[in-house]
PDB file of N, CA and C in Angstrom:
ATOM      1  N   ILE A   1      79.806-268.493-117.041  1.00  0.00           N
ATOM      2  CA  ILE A   1      80.530-267.232-117.135  1.00  0.00           C
ATOM      3  C   ILE A   1      81.354-267.011-115.861  1.00  0.00           C
ATOM      4  N   GLN A   2      80.789-267.322-114.712  1.00  0.00           N
ATOM      5  CA  GLN A   2      81.519-267.134-113.447  1.00  0.00           C
ATOM      6  C   GLN A   2      82.793-267.974-113.422  1.00  0.00           C
ATOM      7  N   GLU A   3      82.730-269.166-113.969  1.00  0.00           N
ATOM      8  CA  GLU A   3      83.916-270.026-114.001  1.00  0.00           C
ATOM      9  C   GLU A   3      85.015-269.404-114.857  1.00  0.00           C
ATOM     10  N   ILE A   4      84.637-268.804-115.973  1.00  0.00           N
ATOM     11  CA  ILE A   4      85.611-268.138-116.844  1.00  0.00           C
ATOM     12  C   ILE A   4      86.240-266.955-116.123  1.00  0.00           C
ATOM     13  N   VAL A   5      85.436-266.211-115.400  1.00  0.00           N
ATOM     14  CA  VAL A   5      85.940-265.074-114.621  1.00  0.00           C
ATOM     15  C   VAL A   5      86.925-265.566-113.565  1.00  0.00           C
ATOM     16  N   ASN A   6      86.597-266.636-112.880  1.00  0.00           N
ATOM     17  CA  ASN A   6      87.490-267.199-111.852  1.00  0.00           C
ATOM     18  C   ASN A   6      88.806-267.667-112.459  1.00  0.00           C
ATOM     19  N   ILE A   7      88.741-268.323-113.604  1.00  0.00           N
ATOM     20  CA  ILE A   7      89.964-268.782-114.284  1.00  0.00           C
ATOM     21  C   ILE A   7      90.820-267.590-114.674  1.00  0.00           C
ATOM     22  N   SER A   8      90.182-266.571-115.200  1.00  0.00           N
ATOM     23  CA  SER A   8      90.903-265.360-115.599  1.00  0.00           C
ATOM     24  C   SER A   8      91.586-264.698-114.403  1.00  0.00           C
ATOM     25  N   GLU A   9      90.884-264.596-113.294  1.00  0.00           N
ATOM     26  CA  GLU A   9      91.462-264.011-112.080  1.00  0.00           C
ATOM     27  C   GLU A   9      92.654-264.828-111.590  1.00  0.00           C
ATOM     28  N   ASN A  10      92.539-266.136-111.652  1.00  0.00           N
ATOM     29  CA  ASN A  10      93.645-267.008-111.228  1.00  0.00           C
ATOM     30  C   ASN A  10      94.865-266.827-112.120  1.00  0.00           C
ATOM     31  N   LEU A  11      94.637-266.703-113.423  1.00  0.00           N
ATOM     32  CA  LEU A  11      95.759-266.501-114.347  1.00  0.00           C
ATOM     33  C   LEU A  11      96.464-265.170-114.092  1.00  0.00           C
ATOM     34  N   VAL A  12      95.686-264.137-113.906  1.00  0.00           N
ATOM     35  CA  VAL A  12      96.269-262.817-113.639  1.00  0.00           C
ATOM     36  C   VAL A  12      97.058-262.852-112.335  1.00  0.00           C
ATOM     37  N   SER A  13      96.508-263.474-111.323  1.00  0.00           N
ATOM     38  CA  SER A  13      97.191-263.575-110.034  1.00  0.00           C
ATOM     39  C   SER A  13      98.501-264.338-110.170  1.00  0.00           C
ATOM     40  N   LYS A  14      98.471-265.452-110.885  1.00  0.00           N
ATOM     41  CA  LYS A  14      99.666-266.277-111.072  1.00  0.00           C
ATOM     42  C   LYS A  14     100.723-265.523-111.877  1.00  0.00           C
ATOM     43  N   ASN A  15     100.297-264.821-112.925  1.00  0.00           N
ATOM     44  CA  ASN A  15     101.239-264.046-113.735  1.00  0.00           C
ATOM     45  C   ASN A  15     101.900-262.950-112.915  1.00  0.00           C
ATOM     46  N   TYR A  16     101.120-262.289-112.052  1.00  0.00           N
ATOM     47  CA  TYR A  16     101.683-261.251-111.198  1.00  0.00           C
ATOM     48  C   TYR A  16     102.719-261.857-110.251  1.00  0.00           C
ATOM     49  N   GLU A  17     102.391-263.001-109.671  1.00  0.00           N
ATOM     50  CA  GLU A  17     103.304-263.668-108.745  1.00  0.00           C
ATOM     51  C   GLU A  17     104.617-264.042-109.447  1.00  0.00           C
ATOM     52  N   ILE A  18     104.514-264.577-110.647  1.00  0.00           N
ATOM     53  CA  ILE A  18     105.707-264.968-111.403  1.00  0.00           C
ATOM     54  C   ILE A  18     106.533-263.737-111.765  1.00  0.00           C
ATOM     55  N   ALA A  19     105.882-262.664-112.170  1.00  0.00           N
ATOM     56  CA  ALA A  19     106.593-261.429-112.511  1.00  0.00           C
ATOM     57  C   ALA A  19     107.316-260.869-111.290  1.00  0.00           C
ATOM     58  N   ASP A  20     106.662-260.904-110.144  1.00  0.00           N
ATOM     59  CA  ASP A  20     107.270-260.401-108.912  1.00  0.00           C
ATOM     60  C   ASP A  20     108.489-261.240-108.519  1.00  0.00           C
ATOM     61  N   ILE A  21     108.345-262.548-108.589  1.00  0.00           N
ATOM     62  CA  ILE A  21     109.457-263.439-108.249  1.00  0.00           C
ATOM     63  C   ILE A  21     110.597-263.271-109.244  1.00  0.00           C
ATOM     64  N   SER A  22     110.273-263.115-110.515  1.00  0.00           N
ATOM     65  CA  SER A  22     111.305-262.917-111.542  1.00  0.00           C
ATOM     66  C   SER A  22     112.117-261.659-111.278  1.00  0.00           C
ATOM     67  N   LYS A  23     111.429-260.606-110.844  1.00  0.00           N
ATOM     68  CA  LYS A  23     112.112-259.358-110.505  1.00  0.00           C
ATOM     69  C   LYS A  23     113.104-259.577-109.359  1.00  0.00           C
ATOM     70  N   LYS A  24     112.675-260.336-108.356  1.00  0.00           N
ATOM     71  CA  LYS A  24     113.552-260.641-107.223  1.00  0.00           C
ATOM     72  C   LYS A  24     114.748-261.464-107.669  1.00  0.00           C
ATOM     73  N   MET A  25     114.532-262.377-108.608  1.00  0.00           N
ATOM     74  CA  MET A  25     115.622-263.216-109.100  1.00  0.00           C
ATOM     75  C   MET A  25     116.662-262.380-109.849  1.00  0.00           C
ATOM     76  N   ILE A  26     116.201-261.412-110.606  1.00  0.00           N
ATOM     77  CA  ILE A  26     117.125-260.512-111.307  1.00  0.00           C
ATOM     78  C   ILE A  26     117.951-259.727-110.294  1.00  0.00           C
ATOM     79  N   GLU A  27     117.298-259.249-109.242  1.00  0.00           N
ATOM     80  CA  GLU A  27     118.019-258.533-108.184  1.00  0.00           C
ATOM     81  C   GLU A  27     119.058-259.437-107.523  1.00  0.00           C
ATOM     82  N   ASN A  28     118.697-260.708-107.312  1.00  0.00           N
ATOM     83  CA  ASN A  28     119.647-261.662-106.730  1.00  0.00           C
ATOM     84  C   ASN A  28     120.850-261.866-107.640  1.00  0.00           C
ATOM     85  N   LEU A  29     120.617-262.002-108.934  1.00  0.00           N
ATOM     86  CA  LEU A  29     121.721-262.189-109.882  1.00  0.00           C
ATOM     87  C   LEU A  29     122.656-260.981-109.884  1.00  0.00           C
ATOM     88  N   LEU A  30     122.058-259.793-109.862  1.00  0.00           N
ATOM     89  CA  LEU A  30     122.883-258.579-109.833  1.00  0.00           C
ATOM     90  C   LEU A  30     123.685-258.497-108.539  1.00  0.00           C
ATOM     91  N   SER A  31     123.065-258.886-107.430  1.00  0.00           N
ATOM     92  CA  SER A  31     123.777-258.893-106.146  1.00  0.00           C
ATOM     93  C   SER A  31     124.930-259.890-106.165  1.00  0.00           C
ATOM     94  N   MET A  32     124.679-261.076-106.711  1.00  0.00           N
ATOM     95  CA  MET A  32     125.745-262.078-106.769  1.00  0.00           C
ATOM     96  C   MET A  32     126.921-261.578-107.592  1.00  0.00           C
ATOM     97  N   GLU A  33     126.623-260.934-108.708  1.00  0.00           N
ATOM     98  CA  GLU A  33     127.696-260.383-109.535  1.00  0.00           C
ATOM     99  C   GLU A  33     128.472-259.309-108.768  1.00  0.00           C
ATOM    100  N   GLU A  34     127.743-258.412-108.114  1.00  0.00           N
ATOM    101  CA  GLU A  34     128.370-257.330-107.356  1.00  0.00           C
ATOM    102  C   GLU A  34     129.262-257.877-106.237  1.00  0.00           C
ATOM    103  N   PHE A  35     128.732-258.793-105.443  1.00  0.00           N
ATOM    104  CA  PHE A  35     129.502-259.327-104.321  1.00  0.00           C
ATOM    105  C   PHE A  35     130.674-260.174-104.792  1.00  0.00           C
ATOM    106  N   GLY A  36     130.503-260.872-105.898  1.00  0.00           N
ATOM    107  CA  GLY A  36     131.617-261.639-106.459  1.00  0.00           C
ATOM    108  C   GLY A  36     132.763-260.730-106.882  1.00  0.00           C
ATOM    109  N   LYS A  37     132.425-259.631-107.528  1.00  0.00           N
ATOM    110  CA  LYS A  37     133.453-258.668-107.944  1.00  0.00           C
ATOM    111  C   LYS A  37     134.125-258.011-106.738  1.00  0.00           C
ATOM    112  N   LYS A  38     133.331-257.652-105.742  1.00  0.00           N
ATOM    113  CA  LYS A  38     133.903-257.040-104.546  1.00  0.00           C
ATOM    114  C   LYS A  38     134.835-258.006-103.820  1.00  0.00           C
ATOM    115  N   TYR A  39     134.425-259.279-103.758  1.00  0.00           N
ATOM    116  CA  TYR A  39     135.292-260.269-103.109  1.00  0.00           C
ATOM    117  C   TYR A  39     136.589-260.438-103.891  1.00  0.00           C
ATOM    118  N   ALA A  40     136.487-260.512-105.206  1.00  0.00           N
ATOM    119  CA  ALA A  40     137.682-260.682-106.037  1.00  0.00           C
ATOM    120  C   ALA A  40     138.642-259.514-105.857  1.00  0.00           C
ATOM    121  N   LEU A  41     138.111-258.338-105.665  1.00  0.00           N
ATOM    122  CA  LEU A  41     138.935-257.145-105.525  1.00  0.00           C
ATOM    123  C   LEU A  41     139.483-256.968-104.108  1.00  0.00           C
ATOM    124  N   LEU A  42     138.615-257.148-103.108  1.00  0.00           N
ATOM    125  CA  LEU A  42     138.976-256.820-101.730  1.00  0.00           C
ATOM    126  C   LEU A  42     139.335-258.025-100.861  1.00  0.00           C
ATOM    127  N   LYS A  43     138.944-259.230-101.311  1.00  0.00           N
ATOM    128  CA  LYS A  43     139.235-260.474-100.570  1.00  0.00           C
ATOM    129  C   LYS A  43     138.682-260.471 -99.146  1.00  0.00           C
ATOM    130  N   LYS A  44     137.532-259.855 -98.951  1.00  0.00           N
ATOM    131  CA  LYS A  44     136.903-259.852 -97.624  1.00  0.00           C
ATOM    132  C   LYS A  44     135.830-260.937 -97.588  1.00  0.00           C
ATOM    133  N   ASP A  45     135.915-261.783 -96.569  1.00  0.00           N
ATOM    134  CA  ASP A  45     135.029-262.940 -96.479  1.00  0.00           C
ATOM    135  C   ASP A  45     133.553-262.583 -96.376  1.00  0.00           C
ATOM    136  N   ASN A  46     133.239-261.410 -95.855  1.00  0.00           N
ATOM    137  CA  ASN A  46     131.826-261.053 -95.715  1.00  0.00           C
ATOM    138  C   ASN A  46     131.136-260.953 -97.079  1.00  0.00           C
ATOM    139  N   TYR A  47     131.879-260.659 -98.143  1.00  0.00           N
ATOM    140  CA  TYR A  47     131.273-260.608 -99.469  1.00  0.00           C
ATOM    141  C   TYR A  47     130.877-261.999 -99.951  1.00  0.00           C
ATOM    142  N   ILE A  48     131.623-263.014 -99.546  1.00  0.00           N
ATOM    143  CA  ILE A  48     131.256-264.390 -99.875  1.00  0.00           C
ATOM    144  C   ILE A  48     129.955-264.752 -99.155  1.00  0.00           C
ATOM    145  N   VAL A  49     129.820-264.326 -97.912  1.00  0.00           N
ATOM    146  CA  VAL A  49     128.592-264.590 -97.153  1.00  0.00           C
ATOM    147  C   VAL A  49     127.402-263.942 -97.856  1.00  0.00           C
ATOM    148  N   PHE A  50     127.559-262.697 -98.291  1.00  0.00           N
ATOM    149  CA  PHE A  50     126.482-261.997 -98.990  1.00  0.00           C
ATOM    150  C   PHE A  50     126.155-262.690-100.317  1.00  0.00           C
ATOM    151  N   LEU A  51     127.183-263.127-101.025  1.00  0.00           N
ATOM    152  CA  LEU A  51     126.995-263.814-102.292  1.00  0.00           C
ATOM    153  C   LEU A  51     126.225-265.118-102.088  1.00  0.00           C
ATOM    154  N   GLU A  52     126.596-265.873-101.069  1.00  0.00           N
ATOM    155  CA  GLU A  52     125.902-267.135-100.780  1.00  0.00           C
ATOM    156  C   GLU A  52     124.448-266.892-100.404  1.00  0.00           C
ATOM    157  N   LYS A  53     124.189-265.825 -99.650  1.00  0.00           N
ATOM    158  CA  LYS A  53     122.807-265.499 -99.271  1.00  0.00           C
ATOM    159  C   LYS A  53     121.980-265.165-100.506  1.00  0.00           C
ATOM    160  N   ALA A  54     122.534-264.363-101.400  1.00  0.00           N
ATOM    161  CA  ALA A  54     121.828-264.012-102.628  1.00  0.00           C
ATOM    162  C   ALA A  54     121.586-265.259-103.474  1.00  0.00           C
ATOM    163  N   ASN A  55     122.540-266.168-103.480  1.00  0.00           N
ATOM    164  CA  ASN A  55     122.397-267.415-104.226  1.00  0.00           C
ATOM    165  C   ASN A  55     121.273-268.275-103.647  1.00  0.00           C
ATOM    166  N   ARG A  56     121.211-268.376-102.328  1.00  0.00           N
ATOM    167  CA  ARG A  56     120.134-269.149-101.684  1.00  0.00           C
ATOM    168  C   ARG A  56     118.767-268.542-101.994  1.00  0.00           C
ATOM    169  N   GLU A  57     118.679-267.217-101.939  1.00  0.00           N
ATOM    170  CA  GLU A  57     117.416-266.550-102.242  1.00  0.00           C
ATOM    171  C   GLU A  57     117.011-266.779-103.696  1.00  0.00           C
ATOM    172  N   PHE A  58     117.995-266.732-104.588  1.00  0.00           N
ATOM    173  CA  PHE A  58     117.721-266.993-105.997  1.00  0.00           C
ATOM    174  C   PHE A  58     117.151-268.397-106.182  1.00  0.00           C
ATOM    175  N   ASN A  59     117.805-269.385-105.583  1.00  0.00           N
ATOM    176  CA  ASN A  59     117.353-270.773-105.702  1.00  0.00           C
ATOM    177  C   ASN A  59     115.976-270.981-105.085  1.00  0.00           C
ATOM    178  N   SER A  60     115.728-270.318-103.972  1.00  0.00           N
ATOM    179  CA  SER A  60     114.418-270.403-103.324  1.00  0.00           C
ATOM    180  C   SER A  60     113.329-269.837-104.224  1.00  0.00           C
ATOM    181  N   ASN A  61     113.619-268.704-104.842  1.00  0.00           N
ATOM    182  CA  ASN A  61     112.650-268.094-105.754  1.00  0.00           C
ATOM    183  C   ASN A  61     112.438-268.955-107.000  1.00  0.00           C
ATOM    184  N   LEU A  62     113.514-269.576-107.469  1.00  0.00           N
ATOM    185  CA  LEU A  62     113.399-270.455-108.632  1.00  0.00           C
ATOM    186  C   LEU A  62     112.468-271.632-108.331  1.00  0.00           C
ATOM    187  N   GLU A  63     112.595-272.176-107.148  1.00  0.00           N
ATOM    188  CA  GLU A  63     111.714-273.280-106.745  1.00  0.00           C
ATOM    189  C   GLU A  63     110.248-272.844-106.685  1.00  0.00           C
ATOM    190  N   LYS A  64     110.024-271.601-106.298  1.00  0.00           N
ATOM    191  CA  LYS A  64     108.644-271.101-106.202  1.00  0.00           C
ATOM    192  C   LYS A  64     107.950-271.053-107.551  1.00  0.00           C
ATOM    193  N   ILE A  65     108.693-270.730-108.600  1.00  0.00           N
ATOM    194  CA  ILE A  65     108.046-270.626-109.924  1.00  0.00           C
ATOM    195  C   ILE A  65     108.203-271.899-110.742  1.00  0.00           C
ATOM    196  N   TRP A  66     109.007-272.813-110.279  1.00  0.00           N
ATOM    197  CA  TRP A  66     109.196-274.069-110.994  1.00  0.00           C
ATOM    198  C   TRP A  66     108.044-274.916-110.765  1.00  0.00           C
TER     199      TRP A  66
END
């Protein structure tokens, strides 16, 4: 019974971690869209820097759940 409890706890923990990372990935995608639009409109290089940072964070989070 203890082994089943441990497995269950591990699954819940892993699911929470994946849900948390997924939320961050959605935020990264929204940021990339926002900064891409701002760059297209204003042509300021700092928006490209922000977009690249959000992209790196997205890829990093993807690796964590892959």
